[in-house]
Amino acid sequence: GAGVSQSPRYKVAKRGQDVALRCDPISGHVSLFWYQQALGQGPEFLTYFQNEAQLDKSGLPSDRFFAERPEGSVSTLKIQRTQQEDSAVYLCASSFRDAGTNTEAFFGQGTRLTVV
Amino acid sequence: GDSVTQMEGPVTLSEEAFLTINCTYTATGYPSLFWYVQYPGEGLQLLLKATKADDKGSNKGFEATYRKETTSFHLEKGSVQVSDSAVYFCALGGSGSARQLTFGSGTQLTVLP
């Protein structure tokens, strides 16, 4: 596709349920980021991939959060045993080269996760 | 650590009014500065950027100047339109070894006809 695609767009999970959120970056983009955006706040960094390598996962809030990008394209963010505080919009972004000062990041529309 | 502080919203203006959204930052190294915009129902889009001190980014009538001495990157537009109604995010990136963007909390702009 022409842009970053995320699915599902909306997800309602019962507390304790596991969820998997998918990101299809722009074809050929090397860098991929996941962000978490709480209501009324700016996005906060979760993790970063360069191709299939996860180079930074310092923003993952707990060991219940796990991300992978096994073939260097599609990425999945998995949240185990969801809790109410996990409710947020999860954004994926990709960029063409190794992310640096001048590299524009392209964002998907996000997945809105609601934990009930 | 790095941080971005944005003018709190929401901001409501009449069409053709002058817009300023304040943004200040704290960062190590020499970051690049960005403004992203989020229109209703859409993803974040890059509006403009500046990569070094005194650079001016501009796009769609919006401007922002990278002011290192005041650590600021205020967004301005001389005459807003209804179609500018959106949420605006100031962000910094490329500070030190970090590759991710650090965002402000966003400012909701509503322009009335």
mmCIF file of C-alpha atoms in Angstrom:
data_model
loop_
_atom_site.group_PDB
_atom_site.id
_atom_site.type_symbol
_atom_site.label_atom_id
_atom_site.label_comp_id
_atom_site.label_asym_id
_atom_site.label_seq_id
_atom_site.Cartn_x
_atom_site.Cartn_y
_atom_site.Cartn_z
ATOM 1 C CA GLY A 1 0.000 0.000 0.000
ATOM 2 C CA ALA A 2 0.927 3.631 -0.184
ATOM 3 C CA GLY A 3 1.184 4.257 3.532
ATOM 4 C CA VAL A 4 1.705 2.566 6.879
ATOM 5 C CA SER A 5 -1.179 0.217 7.580
ATOM 6 C CA GLN A 6 -2.232 -0.915 11.035
ATOM 7 C CA SER A 7 -4.773 -3.518 12.030
ATOM 8 C CA PRO A 8 -7.134 -3.806 13.655
ATOM 9 C CA ARG A 9 -8.186 -0.171 13.846
ATOM 10 C CA TYR A 10 -10.124 -0.856 17.033
ATOM 11 C CA LYS A 11 -9.742 -3.605 19.591
ATOM 12 C CA VAL A 12 -11.720 -4.232 22.745
ATOM 13 C CA ALA A 13 -10.120 -6.723 25.106
ATOM 14 C CA LYS A 14 -11.232 -8.095 28.411
ATOM 15 C CA ARG A 15 -8.797 -7.593 31.244
ATOM 16 C CA GLY A 16 -6.308 -10.452 31.259
ATOM 17 C CA GLN A 17 -6.695 -11.215 27.566
ATOM 18 C CA ASP A 18 -3.698 -11.260 25.209
ATOM 19 C CA VAL A 19 -3.768 -9.006 22.124
ATOM 20 C CA ALA A 20 -1.667 -8.708 18.979
ATOM 21 C CA LEU A 21 -1.462 -5.515 16.957
ATOM 22 C CA ARG A 22 -0.126 -5.548 13.425
ATOM 23 C CA CYS A 23 1.844 -2.955 11.474
ATOM 24 C CA ASP A 24 2.589 -3.059 7.745
ATOM 25 C CA PRO A 25 5.228 -0.390 7.083
ATOM 26 C CA ILE A 26 5.855 1.276 3.753
ATOM 27 C CA SER A 27 7.636 -1.180 1.491
ATOM 28 C CA GLY A 28 11.408 -0.851 1.709
ATOM 29 C CA HIS A 29 11.433 1.168 4.898
ATOM 30 C CA VAL A 30 14.294 0.124 7.132
ATOM 31 C CA SER A 31 13.225 1.671 10.415
ATOM 32 C CA LEU A 32 10.044 0.879 12.325
ATOM 33 C CA PHE A 33 8.802 2.409 15.567
ATOM 34 C CA TRP A 34 5.960 1.698 17.962
ATOM 35 C CA TYR A 35 4.465 4.463 20.097
ATOM 36 C CA GLN A 36 1.720 4.509 22.714
ATOM 37 C CA GLN A 37 -0.633 7.492 22.820
ATOM 38 C CA ALA A 38 -2.867 7.938 25.852
ATOM 39 C CA LEU A 39 -5.987 10.061 25.529
ATOM 40 C CA GLY A 40 -5.113 13.745 25.310
ATOM 41 C CA GLN A 41 -1.371 13.102 25.298
ATOM 42 C CA GLY A 42 1.394 12.963 22.758
ATOM 43 C CA PRO A 43 2.784 9.658 21.518
ATOM 44 C CA GLU A 44 5.369 7.995 23.740
ATOM 45 C CA PHE A 45 8.101 5.780 22.363
ATOM 46 C CA LEU A 46 7.894 2.051 22.962
ATOM 47 C CA THR A 47 10.413 0.326 20.707
ATOM 48 C CA TYR A 48 12.489 0.629 17.529
ATOM 49 C CA PHE A 49 13.551 -1.838 14.828
ATOM 50 C CA GLN A 50 16.157 -1.514 12.139
ATOM 51 C CA ASN A 51 15.199 -4.212 9.659
ATOM 52 C CA GLU A 52 14.597 -7.309 11.826
ATOM 53 C CA ALA A 53 16.809 -6.169 14.694
ATOM 54 C CA GLN A 54 15.148 -4.639 17.728
ATOM 55 C CA LEU A 55 17.700 -1.979 18.622
ATOM 56 C CA ASP A 56 15.833 -0.197 21.380
ATOM 57 C CA LYS A 57 13.045 -1.451 23.613
ATOM 58 C CA SER A 58 13.616 0.960 26.441
ATOM 59 C CA GLY A 59 10.098 2.378 26.211
ATOM 60 C CA LEU A 60 8.209 -0.876 26.727
ATOM 61 C CA PRO A 61 6.368 -0.350 30.023
ATOM 62 C CA SER A 62 6.562 -3.916 31.300
ATOM 63 C CA ASP A 63 7.519 -7.449 30.346
ATOM 64 C CA ARG A 64 3.909 -7.969 29.262
ATOM 65 C CA PHE A 65 4.766 -5.988 26.123
ATOM 66 C CA PHE A 66 6.629 -7.725 23.338
ATOM 67 C CA ALA A 67 7.354 -6.669 19.759
ATOM 68 C CA GLU A 68 8.806 -8.518 16.811
ATOM 69 C CA ARG A 69 9.659 -7.946 13.157
ATOM 70 C CA PRO A 70 11.015 -11.321 12.077
ATOM 71 C CA GLU A 71 11.512 -10.646 8.370
ATOM 72 C CA GLY A 72 12.262 -6.975 8.553
ATOM 73 C CA SER A 73 8.895 -5.855 7.205
ATOM 74 C CA VAL A 74 5.639 -6.531 9.079
ATOM 75 C CA SER A 75 5.778 -6.001 12.825
ATOM 76 C CA THR A 76 3.564 -7.228 15.633
ATOM 77 C CA LEU A 77 3.154 -5.672 19.058
ATOM 78 C CA LYS A 78 1.859 -8.176 21.569
ATOM 79 C CA ILE A 79 0.443 -7.335 24.967
ATOM 80 C CA GLN A 80 -0.086 -10.176 27.385
ATOM 81 C CA ARG A 81 -2.591 -10.199 30.240
ATOM 82 C CA THR A 82 -3.943 -6.772 29.303
ATOM 83 C CA GLN A 83 -4.780 -4.304 32.041
ATOM 84 C CA GLN A 84 -6.950 -1.208 32.019
ATOM 85 C CA GLU A 85 -3.930 1.095 31.970
ATOM 86 C CA ASP A 86 -2.951 -0.437 28.605
ATOM 87 C CA SER A 87 -5.938 1.319 27.014
ATOM 88 C CA ALA A 88 -4.467 3.735 24.449
ATOM 89 C CA VAL A 89 -3.876 4.251 20.758
ATOM 90 C CA TYR A 90 -0.856 2.300 19.523
ATOM 91 C CA LEU A 91 0.918 3.983 16.633
ATOM 92 C CA CYS A 92 3.376 2.494 14.211
ATOM 93 C CA ALA A 93 5.778 4.602 12.154
ATOM 94 C CA SER A 94 8.344 3.735 9.511
ATOM 95 C CA SER A 95 11.139 5.569 7.771
ATOM 96 C CA PHE A 96 13.229 4.838 4.724
ATOM 97 C CA ARG A 97 16.709 4.772 6.141
ATOM 98 C CA ASP A 98 18.291 4.204 9.468
ATOM 99 C CA ALA A 99 16.444 6.812 11.489
ATOM 100 C CA GLY A 100 18.494 9.916 11.905
ATOM 101 C CA THR A 101 18.222 13.626 12.077
ATOM 102 C CA ASN A 102 16.737 14.232 8.654
ATOM 103 C CA THR A 103 14.674 11.109 8.214
ATOM 104 C CA GLU A 104 10.935 11.648 8.065
ATOM 105 C CA ALA A 105 8.807 9.103 9.900
ATOM 106 C CA PHE A 106 5.475 8.111 8.331
ATOM 107 C CA PHE A 107 2.733 7.158 10.769
ATOM 108 C CA GLY A 108 -0.144 4.748 10.513
ATOM 109 C CA GLN A 109 -3.634 5.618 11.746
ATOM 110 C CA GLY A 110 -3.131 3.585 14.872
ATOM 111 C CA THR A 111 -4.964 0.854 16.744
ATOM 112 C CA ARG A 112 -7.245 2.029 19.526
ATOM 113 C CA LEU A 113 -7.120 -0.553 22.302
ATOM 114 C CA THR A 114 -9.764 -0.493 25.014
ATOM 115 C CA VAL A 115 -9.394 -2.875 27.933
ATOM 116 C CA VAL A 116 -12.615 -3.516 29.829
ATOM 117 C CA GLY B 1 16.113 13.290 29.516
ATOM 118 C CA ASP B 2 14.650 14.911 26.441
ATOM 119 C CA SER B 3 11.315 16.655 26.788
ATOM 120 C CA VAL B 4 8.970 18.927 24.860
ATOM 121 C CA THR B 5 6.561 21.387 26.426
ATOM 122 C CA GLN B 6 3.696 22.651 24.345
ATOM 123 C CA MET B 7 1.209 25.420 24.832
ATOM 124 C CA GLU B 8 -1.885 23.971 26.401
ATOM 125 C CA GLY B 9 -5.071 23.953 24.405
ATOM 126 C CA PRO B 10 -7.610 23.886 23.163
ATOM 127 C CA VAL B 11 -7.214 26.924 20.952
ATOM 128 C CA THR B 12 -10.226 28.379 19.147
ATOM 129 C CA LEU B 13 -9.761 31.048 16.476
ATOM 130 C CA SER B 14 -11.834 32.724 13.826
ATOM 131 C CA GLU B 15 -10.943 32.207 10.190
ATOM 132 C CA GLU B 16 -8.092 34.492 9.010
ATOM 133 C CA ALA B 17 -6.804 35.033 12.552
ATOM 134 C CA PHE B 18 -3.101 34.797 13.411
ATOM 135 C CA LEU B 19 -1.950 31.563 15.046
ATOM 136 C CA THR B 20 0.889 30.930 17.453
ATOM 137 C CA ILE B 21 1.409 27.640 19.242
ATOM 138 C CA ASN B 22 4.336 27.751 21.647
ATOM 139 C CA CYS B 23 6.831 24.925 21.954
ATOM 140 C CA THR B 24 9.963 24.706 24.085
ATOM 141 C CA TYR B 25 12.300 21.787 24.508
ATOM 142 C CA THR B 26 15.028 20.256 26.636
ATOM 143 C CA ALA B 27 17.521 17.994 24.915
ATOM 144 C CA THR B 28 21.050 16.688 24.918
ATOM 145 C CA GLY B 29 23.102 17.140 21.811
ATOM 146 C CA TYR B 30 21.734 18.843 18.727
ATOM 147 C CA PRO B 31 18.249 17.573 17.967
ATOM 148 C CA SER B 32 16.087 18.209 14.961
ATOM 149 C CA LEU B 33 12.705 19.787 15.640
ATOM 150 C CA PHE B 34 9.394 18.901 14.043
ATOM 151 C CA TRP B 35 5.757 19.860 13.939
ATOM 152 C CA TYR B 36 3.324 17.047 13.217
ATOM 153 C CA VAL B 37 -0.387 17.499 12.537
ATOM 154 C CA GLN B 38 -3.220 15.050 13.115
ATOM 155 C CA TYR B 39 -6.421 15.765 11.210
ATOM 156 C CA PRO B 40 -9.623 14.113 12.452
ATOM 157 C CA GLY B 41 -9.627 10.408 11.642
ATOM 158 C CA GLU B 42 -6.146 10.467 10.144
ATOM 159 C CA GLY B 43 -2.630 9.531 11.199
ATOM 160 C CA LEU B 44 0.108 11.922 12.217
ATOM 161 C CA GLN B 45 1.605 13.815 9.288
ATOM 162 C CA LEU B 46 4.822 15.778 9.201
ATOM 163 C CA LEU B 47 3.999 19.470 8.800
ATOM 164 C CA LEU B 48 7.480 20.983 8.885
ATOM 165 C CA LYS B 49 10.926 20.489 10.344
ATOM 166 C CA ALA B 50 14.199 22.252 11.104
ATOM 167 C CA THR B 51 17.485 20.481 11.605
ATOM 168 C CA LYS B 52 19.774 23.131 13.060
ATOM 169 C CA ALA B 53 19.752 26.414 14.930
ATOM 170 C CA ASP B 54 18.218 29.389 13.064
ATOM 171 C CA ASP B 55 16.697 27.123 10.408
ATOM 172 C CA LYS B 56 13.129 27.976 9.476
ATOM 173 C CA GLY B 57 10.758 25.212 8.503
ATOM 174 C CA SER B 58 7.715 26.100 6.450
ATOM 175 C CA ASN B 59 4.790 24.354 4.775
ATOM 176 C CA LYS B 60 1.174 25.196 3.878
ATOM 177 C CA GLY B 61 1.596 28.730 5.239
ATOM 178 C CA PHE B 62 2.892 27.504 8.601
ATOM 179 C CA GLU B 63 6.350 28.498 9.824
ATOM 180 C CA ALA B 64 8.586 27.707 12.782
ATOM 181 C CA THR B 65 12.145 28.834 13.546
ATOM 182 C CA TYR B 66 14.645 26.752 15.521
ATOM 183 C CA ARG B 67 15.805 29.073 18.314
ATOM 184 C CA LYS B 68 18.651 27.496 20.225
ATOM 185 C CA GLU B 69 19.105 30.456 22.580
ATOM 186 C CA THR B 70 15.526 30.173 23.841
ATOM 187 C CA THR B 71 15.191 26.412 23.155
ATOM 188 C CA SER B 72 11.983 27.106 21.282
ATOM 189 C CA PHE B 73 10.236 26.147 18.052
ATOM 190 C CA HIS B 74 6.979 28.094 18.009
ATOM 191 C CA LEU B 75 4.488 27.380 15.226
ATOM 192 C CA GLU B 76 2.928 30.359 13.432
ATOM 193 C CA LYS B 77 0.490 31.007 10.631
ATOM 194 C CA GLY B 78 -0.620 34.407 9.483
ATOM 195 C CA SER B 79 -4.165 33.529 8.470
ATOM 196 C CA VAL B 80 -5.772 30.283 9.551
ATOM 197 C CA GLN B 81 -8.500 28.455 7.663
ATOM 198 C CA VAL B 82 -11.263 26.149 8.833
ATOM 199 C CA SER B 83 -9.347 23.292 7.206
ATOM 200 C CA ASP B 84 -6.452 23.886 9.633
ATOM 201 C CA SER B 85 -8.559 22.519 12.487
ATOM 202 C CA ALA B 86 -6.520 19.625 13.868
ATOM 203 C CA VAL B 87 -4.229 18.587 16.698
ATOM 204 C CA TYR B 88 -0.667 19.876 16.413
ATOM 205 C CA PHE B 89 2.300 18.131 18.017
ATOM 206 C CA CYS B 90 5.762 19.541 18.532
ATOM 207 C CA ALA B 91 8.518 16.921 18.588
ATOM 208 C CA LEU B 92 12.266 16.542 18.736
ATOM 209 C CA GLY B 93 14.419 13.805 17.323
ATOM 210 C CA GLY B 94 17.956 12.763 16.702
ATOM 211 C CA SER B 95 19.153 13.862 20.113
ATOM 212 C CA GLY B 96 22.232 11.939 21.163
ATOM 213 C CA SER B 97 22.006 8.296 20.148
ATOM 214 C CA ALA B 98 18.215 8.128 20.341
ATOM 215 C CA ARG B 99 16.447 7.548 17.060
ATOM 216 C CA GLN B 100 12.893 8.035 18.264
ATOM 217 C CA LEU B 101 10.829 11.188 18.412
ATOM 218 C CA THR B 102 9.900 12.822 21.702
ATOM 219 C CA PHE B 103 6.517 14.530 21.460
ATOM 220 C CA GLY B 104 4.749 17.296 23.298
ATOM 221 C CA SER B 105 1.222 16.710 24.561
ATOM 222 C CA GLY B 106 -0.465 18.275 21.538
ATOM 223 C CA THR B 107 -2.584 21.371 20.981
ATOM 224 C CA GLN B 108 -6.114 21.104 19.642
ATOM 225 C CA LEU B 109 -6.875 23.911 17.189
ATOM 226 C CA THR B 110 -10.414 24.721 16.107
ATOM 227 C CA VAL B 111 -10.972 27.373 13.463
ATOM 228 C CA LEU B 112 -14.477 28.783 13.188
ATOM 229 C CA PRO B 113 -15.883 30.217 9.945
#
